[in-house]
């Protein structure tokens, strides 16, 4: 290009037009890509279907684990027994891989209810309830062990089973997907 | 390679008229008829043709399967059973396509290890080789997404495990995964986009294959000696020599393919994939298809999630560097006595990794996986560069002809001219 313009130190009108055209094309290209990328994100129907869900805790017997889905993700609702709560509380938190006291994993005054995501934090398998060394969960895929607080106690899982956002609307009802507003 | 013995001259008036407008006939003639091929090629050099055949076979069976398949999470499993039970010869189309994927990988692994053994990746064939690695990556993506489509238990959980790999990326990992899923978990949008991409990618592979073949025709084929064609006596014309040999090899490969399709069509699959996808229950043992097992073993060998993902992708990324990691001036391992031993150790380690990938990640399997993974990378990053300096290669033959016929002493033992310019015969 340079050969076609006169060799002057100052940028010419042509240089300006050249750069301006290139910039416009780059911005235009990026703008065009945007809707295509954005279309890959969860769509409106999926987002709408991802609204909070209500779970009635009434029928869940002590010691029982119920599987519910929110946003296509498996969630365990566990009605813990007194021993299970005690076992979860009587742990030296400092020895854990992902240190978290049991009290930080349940809602105040609702220690019998443990609500955790049901996919192993390793590669997403579904751990089996009431199994493993700590009678919490045991993942059959790669051997991760979780205690009755859903905390990782062995195997390849890097972190505890995460807690979904939820809130108690009454003593026997929770809404998953909605944090309590103060 | 540009001095072909024969050049294409159209004979008919139409041929001349067409040639001056689109010289495709002369392109085919110079690339696939008169093209000089080393006279010492073994059957290991027929796998390129076998792979082209497999790509076409997968596209043809795939296009027909797509006419009967329904990419919807509620109907996909049913539609595959519909193909198996109701569609005329649907069972054959599906078994050809499913086993065809495995056959494709059998052929590509032989093709890749032939390239490793004979140093085909070295100058001047680096770009040719890198295009091949890109094809392999596209094949892996295509095969993975294809396996998700029947929407059985292995489909669903395989998709969950593999897409979750991307969640290991710091900061943006979770966002990337939700963009892959089109939702908050693997679901109907995931299946839809995987079907779309599974249809698209083979045609992208086809495009890269054209570049791969183009890049092959610039320096010409490597051969078991690794030394280039020096005279016409080193070569034979592509047609009929390579053409017929390739067709014969493809037919033999079809017998092998047919054995799987007709006698053990489900052997390479997983029984769990005949159970419809259920997000509440995981199969007791999630294993990928056999062709991904070595990489799966590397993923699980690293006790850290992100580290495992990085190691797995590096296992292929390191292939891109191979032309520069290998410092030896000699291409063919036939003349590299030390490297020959390391090559077979490397093959054994890859097979071992594959076997480990099929085993549960516990106990001593993990330790052996870690040792094998370490050796895998040492092979590329230490052994390959160092051997080039310390190894004393065997003397190379003076020409391809000499390697085949022995050193010629005054033409004894062969009538004069019988061996001359074979590409100009017929």
XYZ file of C-alpha atoms in Angstrom, chain A residues 63-158:
96
model
C -32.993 -41.132 57.905
C -34.439 -40.801 54.401
C -32.748 -39.126 51.433
C -35.011 -37.714 48.742
C -33.774 -36.741 45.273
C -35.212 -33.581 43.739
C -34.227 -31.646 40.637
C -33.691 -27.959 40.280
C -32.388 -26.576 36.969
C -31.816 -30.146 35.834
C -29.396 -30.655 38.677
C -29.856 -33.398 41.199
C -30.294 -32.294 44.815
C -30.316 -34.538 47.875
C -32.728 -33.604 50.657
C -31.601 -35.603 53.665
C -33.540 -35.894 56.901
C -30.676 -36.631 59.257
C -30.995 -38.754 62.384
C -29.652 -37.573 65.724
C -26.576 -39.809 65.374
C -25.903 -38.512 61.882
C -26.058 -34.911 63.102
C -23.800 -35.742 66.024
C -21.331 -37.526 63.742
C -21.272 -34.496 61.443
C -20.710 -32.079 64.325
C -18.078 -34.126 66.186
C -15.392 -33.628 63.592
C -12.173 -31.721 63.942
C -12.781 -29.294 61.096
C -9.087 -28.579 60.700
C -8.475 -32.142 59.506
C -10.851 -31.813 56.551
C -9.838 -31.365 52.928
C -12.424 -28.614 52.509
C -12.802 -27.353 56.089
C -16.362 -26.361 56.911
C -18.214 -26.815 60.227
C -21.537 -28.647 59.986
C -23.287 -25.501 61.224
C -22.212 -23.679 58.057
C -23.870 -26.353 55.906
C -27.362 -26.335 57.405
C -29.792 -23.583 58.332
C -29.993 -22.501 61.989
C -32.552 -24.566 63.960
C -32.914 -26.962 61.045
C -29.853 -29.154 61.674
C -31.840 -32.277 60.766
C -32.183 -31.078 57.159
C -29.175 -31.325 54.909
C -29.713 -30.050 51.372
C -26.781 -30.614 48.984
C -26.180 -30.982 45.272
C -26.240 -34.642 44.296
C -23.321 -34.781 41.866
C -19.863 -35.716 43.027
C -17.514 -32.749 42.834
C -14.957 -34.903 41.045
C -16.565 -35.625 37.685
C -20.279 -35.420 38.373
C -21.368 -38.986 39.188
C -24.212 -39.578 41.634
C -22.902 -40.822 45.002
C -24.834 -43.524 46.853
C -26.491 -42.502 50.140
C -25.811 -43.978 53.607
C -22.727 -45.727 52.279
C -19.000 -45.413 52.735
C -16.889 -45.139 55.845
C -18.849 -42.177 57.263
C -22.317 -43.400 56.166
C -22.836 -40.141 54.315
C -22.312 -40.874 50.617
C -19.964 -43.010 48.589
C -19.284 -42.358 44.912
C -19.085 -45.634 42.976
C -17.236 -44.044 40.047
C -13.931 -43.055 41.565
C -14.360 -43.822 45.236
C -14.971 -40.404 46.811
C -16.319 -40.621 50.373
C -18.608 -37.989 51.922
C -19.785 -37.711 55.522
C -23.277 -37.006 56.862
C -22.663 -33.325 56.254
C -21.800 -33.948 52.588
C -18.163 -33.054 53.219
C -15.480 -34.874 51.285
C -13.548 -37.255 53.527
C -11.676 -39.362 50.993
C -11.178 -40.102 47.313
C -10.454 -37.723 44.423
C -13.272 -35.176 44.959
C -11.668 -31.774 45.554
